[in-house]
XYZ file of C-alpha atoms in Angstrom:
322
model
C 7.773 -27.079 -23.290
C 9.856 -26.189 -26.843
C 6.921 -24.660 -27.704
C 6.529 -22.712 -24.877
C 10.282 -21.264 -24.649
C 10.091 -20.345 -28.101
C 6.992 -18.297 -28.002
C 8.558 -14.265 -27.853
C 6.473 -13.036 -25.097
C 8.107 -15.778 -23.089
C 12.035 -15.567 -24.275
C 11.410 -11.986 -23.774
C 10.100 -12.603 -20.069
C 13.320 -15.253 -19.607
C 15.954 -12.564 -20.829
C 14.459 -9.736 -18.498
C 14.379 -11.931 -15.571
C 18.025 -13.036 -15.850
C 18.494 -9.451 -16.928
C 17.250 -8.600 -13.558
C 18.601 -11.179 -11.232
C 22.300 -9.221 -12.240
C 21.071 -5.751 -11.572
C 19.571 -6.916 -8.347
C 23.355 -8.545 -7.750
C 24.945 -5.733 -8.469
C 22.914 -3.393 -6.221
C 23.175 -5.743 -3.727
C 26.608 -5.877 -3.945
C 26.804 -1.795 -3.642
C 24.753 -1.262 -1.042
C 26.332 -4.180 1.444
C 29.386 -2.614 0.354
C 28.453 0.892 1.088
C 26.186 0.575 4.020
C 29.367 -1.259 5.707
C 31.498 2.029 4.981
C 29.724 3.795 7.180
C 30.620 5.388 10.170
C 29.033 4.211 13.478
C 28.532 1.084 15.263
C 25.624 -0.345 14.749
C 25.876 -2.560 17.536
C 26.255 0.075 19.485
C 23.923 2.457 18.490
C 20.782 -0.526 18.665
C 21.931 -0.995 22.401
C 21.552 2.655 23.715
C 21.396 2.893 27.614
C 21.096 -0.643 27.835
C 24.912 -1.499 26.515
C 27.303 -3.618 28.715
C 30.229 -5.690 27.343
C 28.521 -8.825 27.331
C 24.934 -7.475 25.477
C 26.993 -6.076 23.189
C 29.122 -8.873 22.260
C 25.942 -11.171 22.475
C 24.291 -8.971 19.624
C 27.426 -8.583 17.604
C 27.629 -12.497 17.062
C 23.793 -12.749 16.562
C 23.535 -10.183 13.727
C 26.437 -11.908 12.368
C 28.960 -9.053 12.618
C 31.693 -10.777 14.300
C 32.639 -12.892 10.583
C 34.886 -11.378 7.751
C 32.710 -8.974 5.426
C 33.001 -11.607 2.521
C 31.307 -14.249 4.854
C 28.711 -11.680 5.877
C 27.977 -11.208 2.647
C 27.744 -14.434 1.136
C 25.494 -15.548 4.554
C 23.589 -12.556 3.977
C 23.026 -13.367 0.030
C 22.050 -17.190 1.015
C 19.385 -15.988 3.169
C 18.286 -13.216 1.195
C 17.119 -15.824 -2.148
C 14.466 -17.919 0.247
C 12.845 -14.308 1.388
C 14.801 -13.942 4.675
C 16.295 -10.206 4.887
C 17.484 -10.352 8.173
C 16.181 -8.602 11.563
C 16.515 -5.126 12.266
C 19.081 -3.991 15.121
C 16.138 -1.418 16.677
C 13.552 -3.699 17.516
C 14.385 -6.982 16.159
C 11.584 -7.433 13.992
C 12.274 -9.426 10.471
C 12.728 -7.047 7.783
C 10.726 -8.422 5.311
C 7.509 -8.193 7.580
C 9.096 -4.441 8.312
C 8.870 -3.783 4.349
C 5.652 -5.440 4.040
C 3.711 -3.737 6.239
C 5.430 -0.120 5.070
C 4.812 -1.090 1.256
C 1.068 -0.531 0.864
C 1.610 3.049 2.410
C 4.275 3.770 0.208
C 2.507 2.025 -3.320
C -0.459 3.621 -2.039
C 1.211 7.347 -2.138
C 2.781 7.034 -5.326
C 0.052 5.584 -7.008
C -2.682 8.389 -6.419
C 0.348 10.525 -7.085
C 1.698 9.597 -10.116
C -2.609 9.875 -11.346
C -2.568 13.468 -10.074
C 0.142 13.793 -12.281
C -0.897 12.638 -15.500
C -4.307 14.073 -14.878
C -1.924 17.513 -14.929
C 0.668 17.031 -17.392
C -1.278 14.985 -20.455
C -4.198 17.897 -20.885
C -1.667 20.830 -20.057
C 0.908 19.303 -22.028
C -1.201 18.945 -25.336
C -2.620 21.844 -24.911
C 0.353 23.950 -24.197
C 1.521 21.684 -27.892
C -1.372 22.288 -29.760
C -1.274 26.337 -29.187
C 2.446 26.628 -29.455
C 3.849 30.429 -29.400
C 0.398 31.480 -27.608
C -0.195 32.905 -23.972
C -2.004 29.487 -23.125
C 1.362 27.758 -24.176
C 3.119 30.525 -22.243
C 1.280 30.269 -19.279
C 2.217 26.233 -19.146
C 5.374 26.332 -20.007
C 5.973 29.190 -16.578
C 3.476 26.832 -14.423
C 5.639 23.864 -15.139
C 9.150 25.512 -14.798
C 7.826 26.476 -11.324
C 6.776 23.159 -10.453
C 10.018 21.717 -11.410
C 11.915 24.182 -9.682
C 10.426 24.536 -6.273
C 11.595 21.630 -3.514
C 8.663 18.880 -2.743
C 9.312 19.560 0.976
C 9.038 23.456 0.717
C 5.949 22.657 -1.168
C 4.598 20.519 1.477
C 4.971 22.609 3.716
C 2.950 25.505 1.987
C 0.016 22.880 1.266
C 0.650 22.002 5.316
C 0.567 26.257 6.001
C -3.149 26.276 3.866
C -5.334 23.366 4.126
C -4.026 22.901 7.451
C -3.035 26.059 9.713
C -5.103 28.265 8.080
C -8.574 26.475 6.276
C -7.938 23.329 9.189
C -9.530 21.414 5.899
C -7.335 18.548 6.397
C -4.634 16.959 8.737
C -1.181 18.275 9.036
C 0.347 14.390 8.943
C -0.140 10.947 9.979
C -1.517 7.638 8.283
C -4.450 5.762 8.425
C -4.890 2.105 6.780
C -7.037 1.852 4.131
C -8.986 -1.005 5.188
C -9.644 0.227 8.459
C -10.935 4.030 7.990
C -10.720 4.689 4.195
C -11.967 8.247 4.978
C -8.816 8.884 7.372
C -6.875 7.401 4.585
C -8.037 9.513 2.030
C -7.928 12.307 4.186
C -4.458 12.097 5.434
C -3.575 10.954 1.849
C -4.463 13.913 -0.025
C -1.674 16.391 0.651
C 1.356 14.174 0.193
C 0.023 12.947 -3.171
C -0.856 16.493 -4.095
C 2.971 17.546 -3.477
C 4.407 14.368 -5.290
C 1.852 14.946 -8.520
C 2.345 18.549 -8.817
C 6.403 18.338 -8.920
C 5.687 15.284 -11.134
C 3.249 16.624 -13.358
C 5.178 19.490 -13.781
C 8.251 17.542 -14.934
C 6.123 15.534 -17.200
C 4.119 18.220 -18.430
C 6.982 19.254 -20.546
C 8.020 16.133 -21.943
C 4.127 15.895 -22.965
C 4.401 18.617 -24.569
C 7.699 17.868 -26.472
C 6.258 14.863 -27.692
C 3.220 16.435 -29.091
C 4.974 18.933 -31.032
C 7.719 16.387 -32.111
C 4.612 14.018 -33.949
C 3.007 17.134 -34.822
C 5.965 17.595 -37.128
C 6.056 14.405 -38.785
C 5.134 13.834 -42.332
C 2.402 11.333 -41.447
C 0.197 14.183 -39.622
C 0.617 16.828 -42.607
C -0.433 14.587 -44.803
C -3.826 14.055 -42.827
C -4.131 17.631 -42.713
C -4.091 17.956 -46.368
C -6.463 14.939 -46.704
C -8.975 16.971 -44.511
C -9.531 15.140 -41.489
C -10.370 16.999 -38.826
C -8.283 18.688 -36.256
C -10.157 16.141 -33.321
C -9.405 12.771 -35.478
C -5.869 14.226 -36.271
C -4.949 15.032 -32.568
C -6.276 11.759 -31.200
C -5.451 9.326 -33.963
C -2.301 10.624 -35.240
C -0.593 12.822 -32.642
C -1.332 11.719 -29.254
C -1.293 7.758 -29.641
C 1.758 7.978 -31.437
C 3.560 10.180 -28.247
C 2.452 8.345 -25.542
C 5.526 5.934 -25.920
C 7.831 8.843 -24.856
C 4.879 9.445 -22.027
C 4.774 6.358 -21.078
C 8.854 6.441 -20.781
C 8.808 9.399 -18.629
C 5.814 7.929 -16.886
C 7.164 4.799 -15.650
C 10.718 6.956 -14.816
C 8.271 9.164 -12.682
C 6.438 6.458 -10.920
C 10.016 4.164 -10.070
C 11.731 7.831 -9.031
C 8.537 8.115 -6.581
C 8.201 4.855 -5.166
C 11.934 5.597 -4.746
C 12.653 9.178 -3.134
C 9.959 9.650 -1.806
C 11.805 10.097 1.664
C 11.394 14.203 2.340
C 7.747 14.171 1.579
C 7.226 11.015 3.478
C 9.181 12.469 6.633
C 6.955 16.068 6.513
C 3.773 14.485 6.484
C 5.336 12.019 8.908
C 3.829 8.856 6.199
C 5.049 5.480 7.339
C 6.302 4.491 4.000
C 9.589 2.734 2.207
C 11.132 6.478 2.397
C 10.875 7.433 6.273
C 11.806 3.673 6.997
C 15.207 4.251 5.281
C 15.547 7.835 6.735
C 15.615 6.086 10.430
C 17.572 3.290 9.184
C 20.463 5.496 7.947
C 20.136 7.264 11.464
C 20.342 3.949 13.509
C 22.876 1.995 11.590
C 19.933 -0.425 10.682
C 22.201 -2.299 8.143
C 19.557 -4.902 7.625
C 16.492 -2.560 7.207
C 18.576 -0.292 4.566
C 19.892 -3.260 2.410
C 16.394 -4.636 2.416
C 14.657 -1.863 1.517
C 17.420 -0.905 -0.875
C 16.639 -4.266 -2.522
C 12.863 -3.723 -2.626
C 13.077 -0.575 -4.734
C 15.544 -1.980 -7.085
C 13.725 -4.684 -7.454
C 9.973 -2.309 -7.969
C 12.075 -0.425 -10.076
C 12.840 -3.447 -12.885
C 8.972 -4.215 -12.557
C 7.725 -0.564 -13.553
C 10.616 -0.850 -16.360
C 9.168 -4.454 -17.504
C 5.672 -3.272 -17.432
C 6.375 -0.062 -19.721
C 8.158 -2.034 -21.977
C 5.190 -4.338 -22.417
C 3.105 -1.793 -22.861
C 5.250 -0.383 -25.521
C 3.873 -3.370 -27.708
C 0.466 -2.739 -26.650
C 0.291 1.134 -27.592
C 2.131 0.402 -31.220
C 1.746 -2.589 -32.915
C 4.731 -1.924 -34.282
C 7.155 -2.668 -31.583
C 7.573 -6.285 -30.786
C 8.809 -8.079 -27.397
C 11.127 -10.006 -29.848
């Protein structure tokens, strides 16, 4: 067991995870403290049509609003470390299934997104690097400030106006499980990861490029020039393995920021992800479904930052976990 905790791959593990269980305090913390400042009854709200004084006094003690905010926190944190995230005022479902059953849509999204976005940004990047000051690099360097500059829902909703209205080449919104129809899926899939990976590629197009030209600079590379190597060996050798640890940094900010904000793209294609869930949450009061789901993405968030940083090690032998 000495062994074990001494190894570096496994101290490292040990410090990230109690690195972690703080962040995931604090933004637990924040959010309980912030959902509870806002306005609206929840209580209310949940009960609609159906309130009288004794329903809604019945569901007050229930969801546990009746106690001091301390107490509801500290009952709320108890429950909350052996998986139980409370029920949601709306339907009274638990909110851990809720999140379950919305995650796959949601990983699902930002996965084939966050691929449509390197498959953009890494060749239009290097090549944008490689002919510096030339139209080519021009022509990516305008395509990319567009990208980044144009809203993802105004840009989902020209995708909707083409392949939808006009072509009818694919479906306006809507979801289909994997499992169940995989051709649905994909179909229904392909213009809300299209949106996400061409605002993301855009964005990471020009930190591609940045890298590129910052390696291409480096004393390392001229001297393979001037040894004679070709331009192929030099590019893939020299200058693109040794940026992909700022690509990989941008990468895994691109892929947490999707799997986190996902919320306009996921409410115009009407996708029953993380996103939409916390859009009707916010609009009911749902204090339970927000603060789980708040939770989640913190906690998806650390993951995507521990798996770049292990990765790090793997790309350059020269970084260590220790």
């Amino acid at each position: 067991m000495t062994g074990l905790l001494a190894h570096p791959i496994t101290r490292f593990l040990a410090r990230r995870l109690a690195y972690s269980a703080v962040v995931l305090l604090g933004v637990l913390i924040v959010s309980f403290a912030l959902v509870h400042l806002v306005s609206g009854d929840p209580v209310r709200i949940a009960l609609g049509t159906r309130y009288t004084p004794q329903a809604y006094e019945a569901l007050r003690s229930a969801s546990g609003l009746d106690r001091p905010i301390v107490g509801q926190f500290f009952g709320y944190l108890g429950s909350a470390l052996t998986g139980d995230l409370g029920v949601s005022f709306r339907n009274g479902d638990p909110v851990t299934e809720i999140l379950l059953e919305r995650l796959p849509a949601t990983v699902s999204l930002a996965g084939v997104g966050i691929v449509i976005a390197l498959l953009i940004a890494i060749p239009a990047g290097i090549w944008s690097a490689l002919h510096e000051g030339r139209l080519s690099d021009a022509i990516v360097r305008v395509g990319s400030q567009f990208g980044v500059s144009i809203p993802d829902f105004w840009m989902g909703i020209l995708l909707i106006a083409l392949f939808s209205s006009t072509l009818h080449w694919l479906p306006t919104s809507g979801y289909r499980p994997l499992v169940e129809d995989p051709i649905g899926w994909l179909r229904h899939l392909v213009l809300p990861a299209v949106t996400i990976g061409l605002v993301a590629g855009a964005i990471m197009t020009r930190y591609v490029r940045s890298a590129v030209l910052e390696v291409a600079a480096m004393g390392y590379v001229r001297t393979a020039r001037s040894k004679g190597l070709s331009p192929r060996v030099i590019t893939l050798r020299h200058t693109v393995r040794n940026a992909l640890i700022p690509v990989l940094t941008i990468t895994g900010i691109q892929l947490a920021t999707i799997l986190s904000g996902v919320i306009v793209v996921e409410v115009v294609f009407a996708w029953p992800g993380l996103g939409r869930l916390v859009y009707n949450a916010v609009a009911a009061r749902d204090y339970a479904v927000i603060q789980g789901t708040v939770l989640l993405i913190a906690a998806l968030f650390l993951l995507i930052n521990l798996i770049v940083d292990v990765l790090y090690a793997v790309v350059d032998p020269r970084i260590r976990l220790s």
